[in-house]
PDB file of C-alpha atoms and ligand atoms in Angstrom:
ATOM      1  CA  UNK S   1       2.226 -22.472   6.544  1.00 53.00           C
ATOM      2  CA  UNK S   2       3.836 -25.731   5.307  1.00 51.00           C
ATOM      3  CA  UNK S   3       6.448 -27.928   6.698  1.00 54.00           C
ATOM      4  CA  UNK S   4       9.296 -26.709   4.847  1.00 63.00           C
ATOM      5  CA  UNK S   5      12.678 -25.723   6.374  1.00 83.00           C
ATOM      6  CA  UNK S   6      13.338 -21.862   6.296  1.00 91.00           C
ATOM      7  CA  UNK S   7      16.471 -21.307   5.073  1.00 91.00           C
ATOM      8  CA  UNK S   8      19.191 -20.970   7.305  1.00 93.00           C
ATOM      9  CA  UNK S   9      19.898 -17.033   8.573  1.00 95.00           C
ATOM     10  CA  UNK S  10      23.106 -15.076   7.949  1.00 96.00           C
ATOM     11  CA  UNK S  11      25.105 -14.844  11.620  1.00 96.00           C
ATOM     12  CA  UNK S  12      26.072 -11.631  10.182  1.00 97.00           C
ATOM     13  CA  UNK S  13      22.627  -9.843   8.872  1.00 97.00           C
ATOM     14  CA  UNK S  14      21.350  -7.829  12.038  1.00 97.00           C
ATOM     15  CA  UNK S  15      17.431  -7.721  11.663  1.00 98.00           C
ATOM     16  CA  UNK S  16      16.900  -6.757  15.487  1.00 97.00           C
ATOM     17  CA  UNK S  17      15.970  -3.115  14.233  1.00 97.00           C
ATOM     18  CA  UNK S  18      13.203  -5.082  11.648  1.00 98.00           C
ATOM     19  CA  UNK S  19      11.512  -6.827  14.065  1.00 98.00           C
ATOM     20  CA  UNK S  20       9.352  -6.290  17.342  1.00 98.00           C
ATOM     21  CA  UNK S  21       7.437  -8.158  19.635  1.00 98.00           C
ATOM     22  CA  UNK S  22       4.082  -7.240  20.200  1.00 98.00           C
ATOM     23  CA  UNK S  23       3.560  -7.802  23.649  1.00 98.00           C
ATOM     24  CA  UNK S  24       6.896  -5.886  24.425  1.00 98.00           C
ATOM     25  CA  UNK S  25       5.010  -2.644  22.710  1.00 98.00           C
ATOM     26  CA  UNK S  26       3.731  -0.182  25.709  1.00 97.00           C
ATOM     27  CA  UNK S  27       1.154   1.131  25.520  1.00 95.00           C
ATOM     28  CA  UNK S  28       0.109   4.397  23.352  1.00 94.00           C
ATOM     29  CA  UNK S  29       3.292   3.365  21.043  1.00 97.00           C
ATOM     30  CA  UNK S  30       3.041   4.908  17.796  1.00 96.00           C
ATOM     31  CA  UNK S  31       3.298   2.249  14.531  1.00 97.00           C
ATOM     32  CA  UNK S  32       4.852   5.240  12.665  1.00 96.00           C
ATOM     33  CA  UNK S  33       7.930   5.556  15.141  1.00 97.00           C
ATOM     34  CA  UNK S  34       9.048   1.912  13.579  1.00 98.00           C
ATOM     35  CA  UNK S  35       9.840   3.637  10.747  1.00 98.00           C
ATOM     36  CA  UNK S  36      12.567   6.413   9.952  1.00 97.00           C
ATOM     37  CA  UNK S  37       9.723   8.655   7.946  1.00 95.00           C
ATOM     38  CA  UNK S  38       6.334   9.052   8.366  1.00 96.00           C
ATOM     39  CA  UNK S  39       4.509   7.731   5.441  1.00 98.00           C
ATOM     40  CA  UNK S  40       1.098   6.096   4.131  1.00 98.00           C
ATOM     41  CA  UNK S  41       1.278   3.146   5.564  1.00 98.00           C
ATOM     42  CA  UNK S  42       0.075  -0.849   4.758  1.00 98.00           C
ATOM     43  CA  UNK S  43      -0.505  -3.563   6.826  1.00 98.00           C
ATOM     44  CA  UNK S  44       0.195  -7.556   6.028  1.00 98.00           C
ATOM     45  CA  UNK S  45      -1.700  -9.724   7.757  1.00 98.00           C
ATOM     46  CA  UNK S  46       0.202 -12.850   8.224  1.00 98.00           C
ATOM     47  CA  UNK S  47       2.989 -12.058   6.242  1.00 98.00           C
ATOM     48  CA  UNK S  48       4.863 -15.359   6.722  1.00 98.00           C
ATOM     49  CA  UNK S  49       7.755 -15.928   4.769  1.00 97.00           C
ATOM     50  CA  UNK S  50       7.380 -11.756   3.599  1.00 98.00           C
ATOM     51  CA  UNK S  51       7.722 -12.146  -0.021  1.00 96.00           C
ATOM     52  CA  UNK S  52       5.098  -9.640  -0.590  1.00 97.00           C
ATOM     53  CA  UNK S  53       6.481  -7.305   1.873  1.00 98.00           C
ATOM     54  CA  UNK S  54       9.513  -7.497   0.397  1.00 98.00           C
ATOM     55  CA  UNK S  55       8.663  -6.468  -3.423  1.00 96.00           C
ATOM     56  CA  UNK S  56       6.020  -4.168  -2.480  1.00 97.00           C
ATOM     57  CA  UNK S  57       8.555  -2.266   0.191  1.00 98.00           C
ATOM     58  CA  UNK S  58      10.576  -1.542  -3.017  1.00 97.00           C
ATOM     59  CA  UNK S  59       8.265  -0.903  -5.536  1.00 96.00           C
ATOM     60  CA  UNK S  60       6.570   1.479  -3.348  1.00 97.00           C
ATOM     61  CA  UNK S  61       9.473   3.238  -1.097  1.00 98.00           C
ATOM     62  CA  UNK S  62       7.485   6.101  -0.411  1.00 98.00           C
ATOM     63  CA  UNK S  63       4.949   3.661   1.069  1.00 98.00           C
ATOM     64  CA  UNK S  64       5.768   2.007   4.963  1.00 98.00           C
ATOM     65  CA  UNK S  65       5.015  -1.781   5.176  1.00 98.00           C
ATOM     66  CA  UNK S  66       4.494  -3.185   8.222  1.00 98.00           C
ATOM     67  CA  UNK S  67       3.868  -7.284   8.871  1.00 98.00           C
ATOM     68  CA  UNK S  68       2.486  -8.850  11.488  1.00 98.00           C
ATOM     69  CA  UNK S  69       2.889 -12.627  11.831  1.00 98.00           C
ATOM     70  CA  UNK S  70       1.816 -15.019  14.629  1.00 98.00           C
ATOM     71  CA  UNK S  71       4.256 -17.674  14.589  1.00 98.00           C
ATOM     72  CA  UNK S  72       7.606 -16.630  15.407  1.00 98.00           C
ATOM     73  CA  UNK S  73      10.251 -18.228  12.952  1.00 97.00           C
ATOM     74  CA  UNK S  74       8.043 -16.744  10.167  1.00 98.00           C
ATOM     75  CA  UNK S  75       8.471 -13.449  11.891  1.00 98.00           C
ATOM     76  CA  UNK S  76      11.902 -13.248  12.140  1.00 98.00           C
ATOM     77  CA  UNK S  77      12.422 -14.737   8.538  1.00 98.00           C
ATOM     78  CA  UNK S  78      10.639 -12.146   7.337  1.00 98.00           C
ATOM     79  CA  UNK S  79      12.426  -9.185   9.524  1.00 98.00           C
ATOM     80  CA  UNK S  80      16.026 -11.433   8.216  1.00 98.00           C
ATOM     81  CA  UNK S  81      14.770 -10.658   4.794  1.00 98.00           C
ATOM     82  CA  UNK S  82      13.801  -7.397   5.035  1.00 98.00           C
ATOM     83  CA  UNK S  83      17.239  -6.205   7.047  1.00 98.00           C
ATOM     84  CA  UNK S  84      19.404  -8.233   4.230  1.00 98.00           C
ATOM     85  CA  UNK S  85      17.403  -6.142   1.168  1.00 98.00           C
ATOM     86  CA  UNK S  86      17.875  -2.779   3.939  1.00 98.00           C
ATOM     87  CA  UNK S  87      14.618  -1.861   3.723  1.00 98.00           C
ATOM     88  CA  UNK S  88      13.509   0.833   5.783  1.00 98.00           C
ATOM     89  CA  UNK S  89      10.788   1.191   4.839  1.00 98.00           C
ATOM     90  CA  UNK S  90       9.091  -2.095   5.925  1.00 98.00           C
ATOM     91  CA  UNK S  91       9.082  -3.704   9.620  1.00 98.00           C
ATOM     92  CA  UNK S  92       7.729  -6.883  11.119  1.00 98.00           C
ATOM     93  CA  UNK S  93       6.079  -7.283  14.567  1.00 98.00           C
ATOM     94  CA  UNK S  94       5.565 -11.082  16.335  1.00 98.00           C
ATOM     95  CA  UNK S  95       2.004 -11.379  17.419  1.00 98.00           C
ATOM     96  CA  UNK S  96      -1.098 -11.342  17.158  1.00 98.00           C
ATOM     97  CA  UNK S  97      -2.712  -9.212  14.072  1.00 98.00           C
ATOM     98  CA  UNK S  98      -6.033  -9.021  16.028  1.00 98.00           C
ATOM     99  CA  UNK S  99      -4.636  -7.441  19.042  1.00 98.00           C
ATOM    100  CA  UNK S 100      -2.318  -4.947  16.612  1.00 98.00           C
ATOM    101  CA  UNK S 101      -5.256  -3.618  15.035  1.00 98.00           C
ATOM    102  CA  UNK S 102      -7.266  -3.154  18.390  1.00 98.00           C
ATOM    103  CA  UNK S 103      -4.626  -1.499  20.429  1.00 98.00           C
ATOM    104  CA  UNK S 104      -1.743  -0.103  18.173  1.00 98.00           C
ATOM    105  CA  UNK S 105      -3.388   1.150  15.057  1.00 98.00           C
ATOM    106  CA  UNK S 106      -5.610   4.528  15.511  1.00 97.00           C
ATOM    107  CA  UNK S 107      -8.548   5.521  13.187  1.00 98.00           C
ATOM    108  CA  UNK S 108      -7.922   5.783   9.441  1.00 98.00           C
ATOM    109  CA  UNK S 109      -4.169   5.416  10.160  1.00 98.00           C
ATOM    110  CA  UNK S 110      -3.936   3.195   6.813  1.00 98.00           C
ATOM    111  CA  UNK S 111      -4.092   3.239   3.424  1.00 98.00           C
ATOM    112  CA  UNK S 112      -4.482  -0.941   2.883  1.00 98.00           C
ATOM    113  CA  UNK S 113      -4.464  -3.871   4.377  1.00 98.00           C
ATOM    114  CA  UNK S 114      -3.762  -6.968   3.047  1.00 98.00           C
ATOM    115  CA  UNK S 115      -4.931 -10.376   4.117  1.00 98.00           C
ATOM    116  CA  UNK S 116      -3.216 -12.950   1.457  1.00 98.00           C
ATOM    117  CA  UNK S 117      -4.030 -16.956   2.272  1.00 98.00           C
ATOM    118  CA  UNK S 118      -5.242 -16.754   6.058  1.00 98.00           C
ATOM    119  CA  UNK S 119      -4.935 -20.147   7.537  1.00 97.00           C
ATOM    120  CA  UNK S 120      -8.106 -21.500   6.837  1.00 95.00           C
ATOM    121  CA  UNK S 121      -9.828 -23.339   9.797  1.00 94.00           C
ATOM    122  CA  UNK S 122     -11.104 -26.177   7.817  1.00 91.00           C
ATOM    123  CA  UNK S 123     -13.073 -27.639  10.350  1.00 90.00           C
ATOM    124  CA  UNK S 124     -16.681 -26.348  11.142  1.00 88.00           C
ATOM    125  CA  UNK S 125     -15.900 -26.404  14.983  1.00 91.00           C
ATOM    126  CA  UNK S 126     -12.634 -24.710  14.124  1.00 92.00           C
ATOM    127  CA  UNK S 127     -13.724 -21.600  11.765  1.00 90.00           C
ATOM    128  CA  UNK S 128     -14.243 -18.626  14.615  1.00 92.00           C
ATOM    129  CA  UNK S 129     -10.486 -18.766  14.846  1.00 95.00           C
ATOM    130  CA  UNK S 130     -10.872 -17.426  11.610  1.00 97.00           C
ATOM    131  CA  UNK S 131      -8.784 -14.123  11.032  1.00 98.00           C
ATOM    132  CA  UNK S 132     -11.875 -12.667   8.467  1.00 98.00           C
ATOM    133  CA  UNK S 133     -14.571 -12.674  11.454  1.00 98.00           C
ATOM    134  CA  UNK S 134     -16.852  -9.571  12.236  1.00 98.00           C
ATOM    135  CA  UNK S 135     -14.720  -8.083  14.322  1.00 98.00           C
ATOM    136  CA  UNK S 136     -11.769  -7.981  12.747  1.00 98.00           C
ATOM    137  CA  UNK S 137     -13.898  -6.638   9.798  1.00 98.00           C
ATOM    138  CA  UNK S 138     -14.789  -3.736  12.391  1.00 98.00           C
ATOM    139  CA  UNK S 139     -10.842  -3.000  13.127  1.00 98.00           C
ATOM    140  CA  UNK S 140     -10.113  -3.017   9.398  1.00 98.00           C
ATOM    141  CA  UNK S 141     -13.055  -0.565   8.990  1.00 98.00           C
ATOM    142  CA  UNK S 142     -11.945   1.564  11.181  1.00 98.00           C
ATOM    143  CA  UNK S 143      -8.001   2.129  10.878  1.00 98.00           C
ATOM    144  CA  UNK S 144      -8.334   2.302   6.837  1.00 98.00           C
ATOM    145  CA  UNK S 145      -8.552   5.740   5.807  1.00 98.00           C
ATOM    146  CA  UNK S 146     -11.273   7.130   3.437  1.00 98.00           C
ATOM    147  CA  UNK S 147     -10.074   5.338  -0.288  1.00 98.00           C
ATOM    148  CA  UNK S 148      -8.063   3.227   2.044  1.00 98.00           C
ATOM    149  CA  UNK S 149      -8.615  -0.378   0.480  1.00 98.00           C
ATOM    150  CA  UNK S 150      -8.657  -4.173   1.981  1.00 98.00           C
ATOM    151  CA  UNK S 151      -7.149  -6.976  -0.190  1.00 97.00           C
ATOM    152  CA  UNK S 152      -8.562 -10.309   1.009  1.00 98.00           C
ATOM    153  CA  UNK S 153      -7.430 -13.390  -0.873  1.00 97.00           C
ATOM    154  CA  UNK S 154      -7.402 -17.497  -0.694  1.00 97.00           C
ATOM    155  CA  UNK S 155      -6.982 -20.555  -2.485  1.00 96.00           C
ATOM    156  CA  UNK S 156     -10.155 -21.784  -0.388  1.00 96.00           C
ATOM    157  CA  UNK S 157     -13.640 -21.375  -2.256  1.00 96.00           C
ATOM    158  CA  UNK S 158     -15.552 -21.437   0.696  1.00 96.00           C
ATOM    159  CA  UNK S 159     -13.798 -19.058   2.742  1.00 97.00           C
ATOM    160  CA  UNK S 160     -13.781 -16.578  -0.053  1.00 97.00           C
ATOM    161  CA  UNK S 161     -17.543 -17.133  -0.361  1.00 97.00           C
ATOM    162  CA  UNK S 162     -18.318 -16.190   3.696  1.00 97.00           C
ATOM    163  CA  UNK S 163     -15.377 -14.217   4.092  1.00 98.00           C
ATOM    164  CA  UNK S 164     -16.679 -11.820   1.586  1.00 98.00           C
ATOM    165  CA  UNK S 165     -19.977 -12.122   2.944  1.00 98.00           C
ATOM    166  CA  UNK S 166     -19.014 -11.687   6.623  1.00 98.00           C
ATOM    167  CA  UNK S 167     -16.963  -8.482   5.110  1.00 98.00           C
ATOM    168  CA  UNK S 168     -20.031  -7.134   3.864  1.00 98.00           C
ATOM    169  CA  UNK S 169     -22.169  -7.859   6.309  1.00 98.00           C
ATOM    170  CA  UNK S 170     -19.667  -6.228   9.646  1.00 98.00           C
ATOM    171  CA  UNK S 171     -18.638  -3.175   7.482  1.00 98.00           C
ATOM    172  CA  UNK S 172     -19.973  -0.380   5.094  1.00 98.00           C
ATOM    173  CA  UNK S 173     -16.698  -1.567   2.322  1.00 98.00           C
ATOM    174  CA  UNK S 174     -17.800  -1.351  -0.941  1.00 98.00           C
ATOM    175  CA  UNK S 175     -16.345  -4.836  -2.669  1.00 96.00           C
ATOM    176  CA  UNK S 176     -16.182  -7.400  -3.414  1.00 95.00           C
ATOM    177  CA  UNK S 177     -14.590  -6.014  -6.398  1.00 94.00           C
ATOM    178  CA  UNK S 178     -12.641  -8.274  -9.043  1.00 84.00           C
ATOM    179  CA  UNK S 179      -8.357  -8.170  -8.645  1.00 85.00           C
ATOM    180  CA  UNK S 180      -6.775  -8.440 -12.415  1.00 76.00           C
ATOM    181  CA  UNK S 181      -3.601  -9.855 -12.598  1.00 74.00           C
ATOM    182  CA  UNK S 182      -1.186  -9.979 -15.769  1.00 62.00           C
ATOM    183  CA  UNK S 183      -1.250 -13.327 -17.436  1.00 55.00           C
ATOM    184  CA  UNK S 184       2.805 -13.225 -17.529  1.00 56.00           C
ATOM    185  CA  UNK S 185       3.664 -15.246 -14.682  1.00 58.00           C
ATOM    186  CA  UNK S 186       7.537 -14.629 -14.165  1.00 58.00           C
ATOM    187  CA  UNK S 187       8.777 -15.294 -10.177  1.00 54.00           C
ATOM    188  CA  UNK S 188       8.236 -11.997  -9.378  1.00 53.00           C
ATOM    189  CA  UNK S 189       4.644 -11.550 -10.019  1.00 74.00           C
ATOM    190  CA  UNK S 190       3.566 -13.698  -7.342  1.00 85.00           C
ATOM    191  CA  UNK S 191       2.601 -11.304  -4.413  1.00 91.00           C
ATOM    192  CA  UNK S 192       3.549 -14.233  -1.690  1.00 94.00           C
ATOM    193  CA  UNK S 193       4.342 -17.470  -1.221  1.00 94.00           C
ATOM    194  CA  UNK S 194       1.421 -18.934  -1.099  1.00 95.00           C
ATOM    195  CA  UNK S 195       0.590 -17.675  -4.141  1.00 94.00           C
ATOM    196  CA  UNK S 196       2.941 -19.446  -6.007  1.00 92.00           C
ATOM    197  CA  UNK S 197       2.655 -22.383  -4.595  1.00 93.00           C
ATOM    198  CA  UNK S 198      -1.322 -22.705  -5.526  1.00 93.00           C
ATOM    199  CA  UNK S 199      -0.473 -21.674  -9.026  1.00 89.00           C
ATOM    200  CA  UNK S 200       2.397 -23.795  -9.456  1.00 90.00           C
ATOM    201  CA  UNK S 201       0.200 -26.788  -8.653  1.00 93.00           C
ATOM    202  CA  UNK S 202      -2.852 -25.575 -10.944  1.00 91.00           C
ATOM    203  CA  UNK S 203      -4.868 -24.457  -7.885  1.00 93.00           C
ATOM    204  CA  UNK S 204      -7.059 -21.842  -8.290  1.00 92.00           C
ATOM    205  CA  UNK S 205      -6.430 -18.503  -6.705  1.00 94.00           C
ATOM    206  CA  UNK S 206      -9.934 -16.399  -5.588  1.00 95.00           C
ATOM    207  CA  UNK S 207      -9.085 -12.669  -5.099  1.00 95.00           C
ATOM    208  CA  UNK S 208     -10.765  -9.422  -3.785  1.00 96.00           C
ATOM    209  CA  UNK S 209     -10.443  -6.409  -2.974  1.00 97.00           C
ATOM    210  CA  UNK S 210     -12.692  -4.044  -1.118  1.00 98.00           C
ATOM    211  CA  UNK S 211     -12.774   0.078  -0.323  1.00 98.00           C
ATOM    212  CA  UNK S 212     -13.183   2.025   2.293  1.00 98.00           C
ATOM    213  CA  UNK S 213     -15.465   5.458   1.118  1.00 95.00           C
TER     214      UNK S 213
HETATM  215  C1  SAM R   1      -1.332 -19.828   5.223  1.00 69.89           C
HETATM  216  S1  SAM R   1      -0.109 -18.735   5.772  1.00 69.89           S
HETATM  217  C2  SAM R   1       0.022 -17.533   4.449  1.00 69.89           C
HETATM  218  C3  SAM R   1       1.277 -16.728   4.505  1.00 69.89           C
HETATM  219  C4  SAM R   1       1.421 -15.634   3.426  1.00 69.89           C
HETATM  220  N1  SAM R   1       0.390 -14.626   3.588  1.00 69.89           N
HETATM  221  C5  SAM R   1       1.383 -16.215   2.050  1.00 69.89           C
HETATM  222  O1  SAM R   1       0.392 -15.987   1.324  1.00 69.89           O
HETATM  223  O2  SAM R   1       2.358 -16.889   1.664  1.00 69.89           O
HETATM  224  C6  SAM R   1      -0.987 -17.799   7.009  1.00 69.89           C
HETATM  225  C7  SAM R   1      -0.066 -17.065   7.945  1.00 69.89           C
HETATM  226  O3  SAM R   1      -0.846 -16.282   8.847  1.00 69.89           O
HETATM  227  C8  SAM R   1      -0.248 -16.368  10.139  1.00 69.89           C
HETATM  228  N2  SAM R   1      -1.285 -16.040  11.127  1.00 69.89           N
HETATM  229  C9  SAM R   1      -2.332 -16.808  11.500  1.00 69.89           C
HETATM  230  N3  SAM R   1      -3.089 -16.185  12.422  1.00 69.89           N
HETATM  231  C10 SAM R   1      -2.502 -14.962  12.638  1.00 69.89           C
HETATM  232  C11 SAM R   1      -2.803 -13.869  13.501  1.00 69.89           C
HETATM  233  N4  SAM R   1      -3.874 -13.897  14.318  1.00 69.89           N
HETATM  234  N5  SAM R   1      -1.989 -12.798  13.477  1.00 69.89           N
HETATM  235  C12 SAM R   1      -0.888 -12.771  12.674  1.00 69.89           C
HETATM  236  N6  SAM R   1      -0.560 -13.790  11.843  1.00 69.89           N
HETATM  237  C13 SAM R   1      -1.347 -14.880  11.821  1.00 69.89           C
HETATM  238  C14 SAM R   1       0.275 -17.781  10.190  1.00 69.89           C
HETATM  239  O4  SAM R   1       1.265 -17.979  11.191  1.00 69.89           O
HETATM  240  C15 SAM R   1       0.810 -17.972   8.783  1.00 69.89           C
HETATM  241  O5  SAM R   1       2.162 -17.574   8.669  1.00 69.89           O
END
């Protein structure tokens, strides 16, 4: 993410009920119990600063939302966010999305997951940190459910290029398939952060979306 300040938290806004710690999860917990009904639930990988999660948690309230993000401040920003709009129908968990997928989320358990501007790697000795490896393809494969759908997208041409390819080549997802967006660009049609930011500066955007049969 950049080096901007978050904003400063509310004292008064609990988000302790928004926001978990991964490795503080035992084992067998059940990603549904977050949440105070059981519903079709979708995944952000590396939420960040959880704009997405927060429009999508309202325009879809009989849709769960759950976030996972790495770095910690980001994390509980998001959860901050989430408790101040009383969402509950979107949580946030602090860790790792890899180990999430491999240990907490069961077979076709999910209806999408969405990957928006993963940290990029830039360096050749750097890229198998990469969040969109062949493994991670596997764990996406398996928790979607059948129709179940994986949103991938970057401001980086090249890891659009292999990350689609590596998607393809670790999975039986049908994609990539094109992502239309409306050409009205008010605040709120920017799914995250990120987003904005590359279109505010004239950057462009490369989007996909794949499905699970
Ligand atoms: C470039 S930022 C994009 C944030 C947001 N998706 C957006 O589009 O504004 C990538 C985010 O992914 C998080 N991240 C990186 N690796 C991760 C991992 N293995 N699990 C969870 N989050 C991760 C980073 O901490 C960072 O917040």
């Amino acid at each position: 993410m950049g080096r901007r300040i978050l904003p400063k938290l509310d004292p008064a806004i609990d988000y302790s009920g928004h926001l978990r710690e991964l490795a503080e999860l035992e084992e067998g917990f059940s990603i549904q119990a977050l949440f105070p009904s059981p519903q079709p639930l979708e995944v952000e990988v590396g939420s960040g600063k959880g704009l997405f999660l927060a429009t999508q948690s309202e325009a879809s309230p009989h849709h769960n939302f759950l976030g996972i993000e790495i770095a910690k401040k980001y994390a509980r920003f998001a959860a901050y966010r989430l408790a101040k709009a009383q969402r509950a129908n979107a949580r946030m968990i602090r860790g790792d999305a890899q180990v999430l997928f491999s240990k907490f989320l069961s077979e076709a358990s999910v209806v999408a997951v969405h990957i928006y501007f993963p940290d990029p790697w830039w360096k050749a000795r750097h890229r198998k940190r990469r969040i969109v490896n062949e493994n991670f393809v596997r764990q996406i494969e398996r928790v979607l459910q059948p129709g179940g759908t994986l949103h991938f997208w970057t401001d980086v041409h090249e890891y659009f290029e292999t990350g689609c390819q590596t998607i393809r080549a670790a999975s039986q997802l049908a994609g990539p398939h094109d992502v239309r967006i409306s050409e009205e660009r008010g605040e709120h049609t920017f799914r995250t952060h990120f987003e904005r930011r590359m279109l505010n500066n004239s950057q462009p955007v490369y989007r996909s979306q794949f499905y699970k049969s």
